[in-house]
PDB file of C-alpha atoms in Angstrom:
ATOM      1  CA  UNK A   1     -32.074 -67.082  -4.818  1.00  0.00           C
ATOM      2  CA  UNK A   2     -29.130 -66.734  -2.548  1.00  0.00           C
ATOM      3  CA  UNK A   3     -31.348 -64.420  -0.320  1.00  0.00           C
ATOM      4  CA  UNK A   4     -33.276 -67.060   0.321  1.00  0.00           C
ATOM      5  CA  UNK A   5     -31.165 -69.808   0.834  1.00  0.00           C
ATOM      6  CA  UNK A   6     -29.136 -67.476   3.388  1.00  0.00           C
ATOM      7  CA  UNK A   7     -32.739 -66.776   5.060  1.00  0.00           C
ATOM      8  CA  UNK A   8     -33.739 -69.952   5.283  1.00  0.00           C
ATOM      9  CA  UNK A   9     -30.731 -71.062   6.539  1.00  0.00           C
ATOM     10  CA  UNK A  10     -30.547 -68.512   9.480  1.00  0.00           C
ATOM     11  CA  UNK A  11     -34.284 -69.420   9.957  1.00  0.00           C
ATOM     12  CA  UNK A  12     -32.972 -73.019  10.549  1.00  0.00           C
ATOM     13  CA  UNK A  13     -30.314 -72.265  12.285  1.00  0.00           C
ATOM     14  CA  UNK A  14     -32.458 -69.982  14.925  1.00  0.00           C
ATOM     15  CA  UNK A  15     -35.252 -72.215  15.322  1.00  0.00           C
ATOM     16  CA  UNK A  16     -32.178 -75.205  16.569  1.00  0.00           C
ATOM     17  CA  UNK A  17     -31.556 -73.498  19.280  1.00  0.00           C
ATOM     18  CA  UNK A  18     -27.700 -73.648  19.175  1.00  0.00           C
ATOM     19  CA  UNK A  19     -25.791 -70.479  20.240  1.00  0.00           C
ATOM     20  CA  UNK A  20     -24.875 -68.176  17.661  1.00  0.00           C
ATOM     21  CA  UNK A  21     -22.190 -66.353  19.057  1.00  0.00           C
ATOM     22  CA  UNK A  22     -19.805 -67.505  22.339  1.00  0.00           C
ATOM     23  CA  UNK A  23     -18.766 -65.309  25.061  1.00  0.00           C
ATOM     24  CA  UNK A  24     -15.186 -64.362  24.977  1.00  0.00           C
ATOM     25  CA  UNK A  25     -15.552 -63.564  28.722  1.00  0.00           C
ATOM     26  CA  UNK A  26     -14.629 -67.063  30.364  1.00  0.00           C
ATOM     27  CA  UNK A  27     -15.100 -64.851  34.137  1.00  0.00           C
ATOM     28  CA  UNK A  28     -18.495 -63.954  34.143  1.00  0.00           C
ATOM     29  CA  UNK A  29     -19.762 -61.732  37.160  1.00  0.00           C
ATOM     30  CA  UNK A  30     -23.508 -61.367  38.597  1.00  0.00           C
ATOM     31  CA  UNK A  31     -24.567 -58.141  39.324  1.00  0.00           C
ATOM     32  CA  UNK A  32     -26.478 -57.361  42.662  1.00  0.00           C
ATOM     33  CA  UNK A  33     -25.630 -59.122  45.931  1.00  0.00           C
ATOM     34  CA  UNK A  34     -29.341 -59.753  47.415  1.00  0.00           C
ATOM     35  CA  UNK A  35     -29.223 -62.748  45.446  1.00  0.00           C
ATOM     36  CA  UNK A  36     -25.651 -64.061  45.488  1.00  0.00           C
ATOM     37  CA  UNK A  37     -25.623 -67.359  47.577  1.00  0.00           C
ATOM     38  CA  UNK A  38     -21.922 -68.314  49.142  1.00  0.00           C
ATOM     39  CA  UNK A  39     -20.643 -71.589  49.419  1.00  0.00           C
ATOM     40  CA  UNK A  40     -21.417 -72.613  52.972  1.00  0.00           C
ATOM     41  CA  UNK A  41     -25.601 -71.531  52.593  1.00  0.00           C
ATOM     42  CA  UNK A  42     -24.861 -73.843  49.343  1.00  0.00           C
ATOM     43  CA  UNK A  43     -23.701 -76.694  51.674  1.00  0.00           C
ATOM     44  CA  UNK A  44     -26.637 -76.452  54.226  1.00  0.00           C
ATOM     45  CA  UNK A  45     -28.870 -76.456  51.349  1.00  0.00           C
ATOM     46  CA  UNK A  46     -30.631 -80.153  51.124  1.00  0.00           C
ATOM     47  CA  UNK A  47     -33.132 -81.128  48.411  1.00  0.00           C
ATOM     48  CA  UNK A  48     -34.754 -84.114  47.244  1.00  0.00           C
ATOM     49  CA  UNK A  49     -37.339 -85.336  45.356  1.00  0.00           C
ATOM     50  CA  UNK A  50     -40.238 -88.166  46.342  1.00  0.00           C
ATOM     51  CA  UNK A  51     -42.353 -89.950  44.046  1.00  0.00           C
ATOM     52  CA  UNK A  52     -45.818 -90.835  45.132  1.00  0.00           C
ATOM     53  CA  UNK A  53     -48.031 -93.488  43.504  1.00  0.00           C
ATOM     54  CA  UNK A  54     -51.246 -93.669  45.030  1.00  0.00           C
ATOM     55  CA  UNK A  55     -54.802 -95.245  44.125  1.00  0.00           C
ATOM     56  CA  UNK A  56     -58.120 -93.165  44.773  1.00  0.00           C
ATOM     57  CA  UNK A  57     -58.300 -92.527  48.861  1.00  0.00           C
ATOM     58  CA  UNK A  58     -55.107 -93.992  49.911  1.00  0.00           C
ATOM     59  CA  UNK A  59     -52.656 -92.078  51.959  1.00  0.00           C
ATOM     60  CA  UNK A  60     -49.098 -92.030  51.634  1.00  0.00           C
ATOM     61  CA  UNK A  61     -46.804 -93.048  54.570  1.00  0.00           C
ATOM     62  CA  UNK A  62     -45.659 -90.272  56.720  1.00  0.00           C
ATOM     63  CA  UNK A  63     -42.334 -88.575  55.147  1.00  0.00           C
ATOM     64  CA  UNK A  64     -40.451 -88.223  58.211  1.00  0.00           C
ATOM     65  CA  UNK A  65     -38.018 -84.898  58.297  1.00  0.00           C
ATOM     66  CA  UNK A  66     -35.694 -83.658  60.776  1.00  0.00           C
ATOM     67  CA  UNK A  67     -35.314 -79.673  60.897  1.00  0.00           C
ATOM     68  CA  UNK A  68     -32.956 -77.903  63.504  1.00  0.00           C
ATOM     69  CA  UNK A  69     -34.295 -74.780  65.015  1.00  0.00           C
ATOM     70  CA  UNK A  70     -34.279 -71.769  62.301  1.00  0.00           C
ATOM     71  CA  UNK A  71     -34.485 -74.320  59.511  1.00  0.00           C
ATOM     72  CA  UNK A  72     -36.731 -74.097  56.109  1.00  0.00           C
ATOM     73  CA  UNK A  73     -38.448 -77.074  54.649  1.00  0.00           C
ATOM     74  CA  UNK A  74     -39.906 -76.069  51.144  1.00  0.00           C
ATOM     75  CA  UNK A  75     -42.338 -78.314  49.923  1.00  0.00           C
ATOM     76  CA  UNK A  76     -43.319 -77.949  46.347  1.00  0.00           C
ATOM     77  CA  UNK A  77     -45.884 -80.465  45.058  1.00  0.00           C
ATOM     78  CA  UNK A  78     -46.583 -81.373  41.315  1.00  0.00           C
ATOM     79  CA  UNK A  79     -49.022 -83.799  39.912  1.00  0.00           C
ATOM     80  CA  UNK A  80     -52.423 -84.722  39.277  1.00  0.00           C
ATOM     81  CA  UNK A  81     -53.426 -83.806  43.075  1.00  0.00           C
ATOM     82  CA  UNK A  82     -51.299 -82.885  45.560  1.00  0.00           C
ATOM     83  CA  UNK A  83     -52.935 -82.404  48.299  1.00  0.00           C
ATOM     84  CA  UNK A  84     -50.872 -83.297  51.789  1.00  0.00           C
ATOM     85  CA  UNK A  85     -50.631 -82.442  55.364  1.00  0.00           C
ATOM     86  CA  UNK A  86     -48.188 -81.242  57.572  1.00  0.00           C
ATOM     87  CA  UNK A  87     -47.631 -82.441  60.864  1.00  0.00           C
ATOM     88  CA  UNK A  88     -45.256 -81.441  63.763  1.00  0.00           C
ATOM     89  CA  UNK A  89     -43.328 -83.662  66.124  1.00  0.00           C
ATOM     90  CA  UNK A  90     -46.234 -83.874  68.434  1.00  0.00           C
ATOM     91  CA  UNK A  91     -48.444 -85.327  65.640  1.00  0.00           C
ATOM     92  CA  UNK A  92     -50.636 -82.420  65.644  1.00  0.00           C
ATOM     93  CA  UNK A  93     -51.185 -80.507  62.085  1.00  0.00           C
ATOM     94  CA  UNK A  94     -49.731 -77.395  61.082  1.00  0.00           C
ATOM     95  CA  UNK A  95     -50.836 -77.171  57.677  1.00  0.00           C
ATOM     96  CA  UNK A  96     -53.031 -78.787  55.046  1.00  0.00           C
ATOM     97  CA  UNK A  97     -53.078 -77.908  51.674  1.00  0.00           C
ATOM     98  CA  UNK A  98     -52.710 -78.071  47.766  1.00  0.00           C
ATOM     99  CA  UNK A  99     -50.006 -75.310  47.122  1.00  0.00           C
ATOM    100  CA  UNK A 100     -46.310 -75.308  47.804  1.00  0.00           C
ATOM    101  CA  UNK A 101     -45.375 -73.990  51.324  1.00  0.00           C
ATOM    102  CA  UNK A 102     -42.841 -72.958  53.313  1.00  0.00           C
ATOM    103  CA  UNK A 103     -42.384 -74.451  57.150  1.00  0.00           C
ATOM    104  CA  UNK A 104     -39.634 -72.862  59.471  1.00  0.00           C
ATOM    105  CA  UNK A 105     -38.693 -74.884  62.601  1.00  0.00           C
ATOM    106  CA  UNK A 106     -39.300 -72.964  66.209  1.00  0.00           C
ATOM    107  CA  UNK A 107     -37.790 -75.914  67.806  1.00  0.00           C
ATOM    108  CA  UNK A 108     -35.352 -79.149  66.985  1.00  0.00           C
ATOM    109  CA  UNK A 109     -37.173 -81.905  65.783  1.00  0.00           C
ATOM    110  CA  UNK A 110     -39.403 -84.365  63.165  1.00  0.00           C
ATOM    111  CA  UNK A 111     -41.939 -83.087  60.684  1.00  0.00           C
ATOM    112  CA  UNK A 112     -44.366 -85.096  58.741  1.00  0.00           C
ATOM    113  CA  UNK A 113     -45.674 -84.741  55.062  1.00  0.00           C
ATOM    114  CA  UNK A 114     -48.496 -87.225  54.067  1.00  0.00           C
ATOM    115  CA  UNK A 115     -50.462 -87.053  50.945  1.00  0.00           C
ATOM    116  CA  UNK A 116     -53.769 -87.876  50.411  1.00  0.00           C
ATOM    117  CA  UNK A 117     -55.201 -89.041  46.629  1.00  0.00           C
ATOM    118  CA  UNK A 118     -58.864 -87.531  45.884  1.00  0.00           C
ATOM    119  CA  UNK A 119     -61.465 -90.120  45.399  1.00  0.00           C
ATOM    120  CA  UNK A 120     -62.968 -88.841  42.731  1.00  0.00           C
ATOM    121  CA  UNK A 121     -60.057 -90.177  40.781  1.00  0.00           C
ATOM    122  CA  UNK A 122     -60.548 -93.620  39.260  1.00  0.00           C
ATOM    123  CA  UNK A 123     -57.060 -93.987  37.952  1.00  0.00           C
ATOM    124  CA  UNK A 124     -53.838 -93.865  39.961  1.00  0.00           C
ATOM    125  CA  UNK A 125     -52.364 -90.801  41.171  1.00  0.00           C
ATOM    126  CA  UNK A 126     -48.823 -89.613  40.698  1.00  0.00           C
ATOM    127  CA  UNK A 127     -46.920 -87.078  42.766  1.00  0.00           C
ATOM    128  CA  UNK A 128     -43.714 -85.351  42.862  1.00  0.00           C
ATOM    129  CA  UNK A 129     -43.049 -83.739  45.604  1.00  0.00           C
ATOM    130  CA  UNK A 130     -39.548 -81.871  45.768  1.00  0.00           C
ATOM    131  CA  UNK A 131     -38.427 -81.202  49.506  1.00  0.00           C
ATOM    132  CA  UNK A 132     -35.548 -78.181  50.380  1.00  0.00           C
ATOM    133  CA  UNK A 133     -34.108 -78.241  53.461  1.00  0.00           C
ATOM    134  CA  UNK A 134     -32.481 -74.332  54.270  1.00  0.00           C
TER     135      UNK A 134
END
């Protein structure tokens, strides 16, 4: 009987999720230094996050983003249907698409995201779309 009150107990206590043991190390270190990040790539790191609500057809206004030469935008997209386009300072596309991509800047200046809902949709279409400026 105690058996199983101690197994059912640590079968509780499991499936909670809470920690069963602390580290006594309060300096832990990461191992490998490809992916350690240092504090001033941590400041010139941007990211935020755009909510799109759009009916069946409608396009969303262009997002407009200033990169510096050498400069990353990430765009990763997440919804019903994500599909955008991606437009250069000149108004002329670079890239159309459904997937997340990656856009590096030859030159100073705007870029332009604009999403498009399908319509084959009847109901409204939500977006997230999380932008990360490197």
């Amino acid at each position: 009987m105690k058996k199983q009150l101690l197994s059912i107990s640590m079968l509780a206590l499991l499936l909670s999720g809470a920690p069963v043991y602390a580290s006594a190390s309060t300096n832990a270190q990461v191992q490998g230094e490809a992916d350690t990040v240092t504090i001033e790539q941590q400041k010139q790191e941007q990211q935020f996050t755009k909510y799109y609500y759009l009916t069946p057809g409608q396009l969303s206004p262009k997002e407009a983003i200033y990169l510096k030469k050498g400069q990353e935008l990430r765009i990763s997209p997440r919804g019903s249907f994500a599909n955008y386009t991606v437009y250069n300072a000149q108004n002329k596309q670079i890239w159309s698409g459904t997937t997340g991509i990656i856009i590096k800047a030859d030159t100073d200046g705007y870029r332009y995201v604009q999403f498009q809902a399908p319509y084959s949709y009847e109901d409204q279409n939500v977006i997230v779309a999380t932008y990360t400026i490197q």
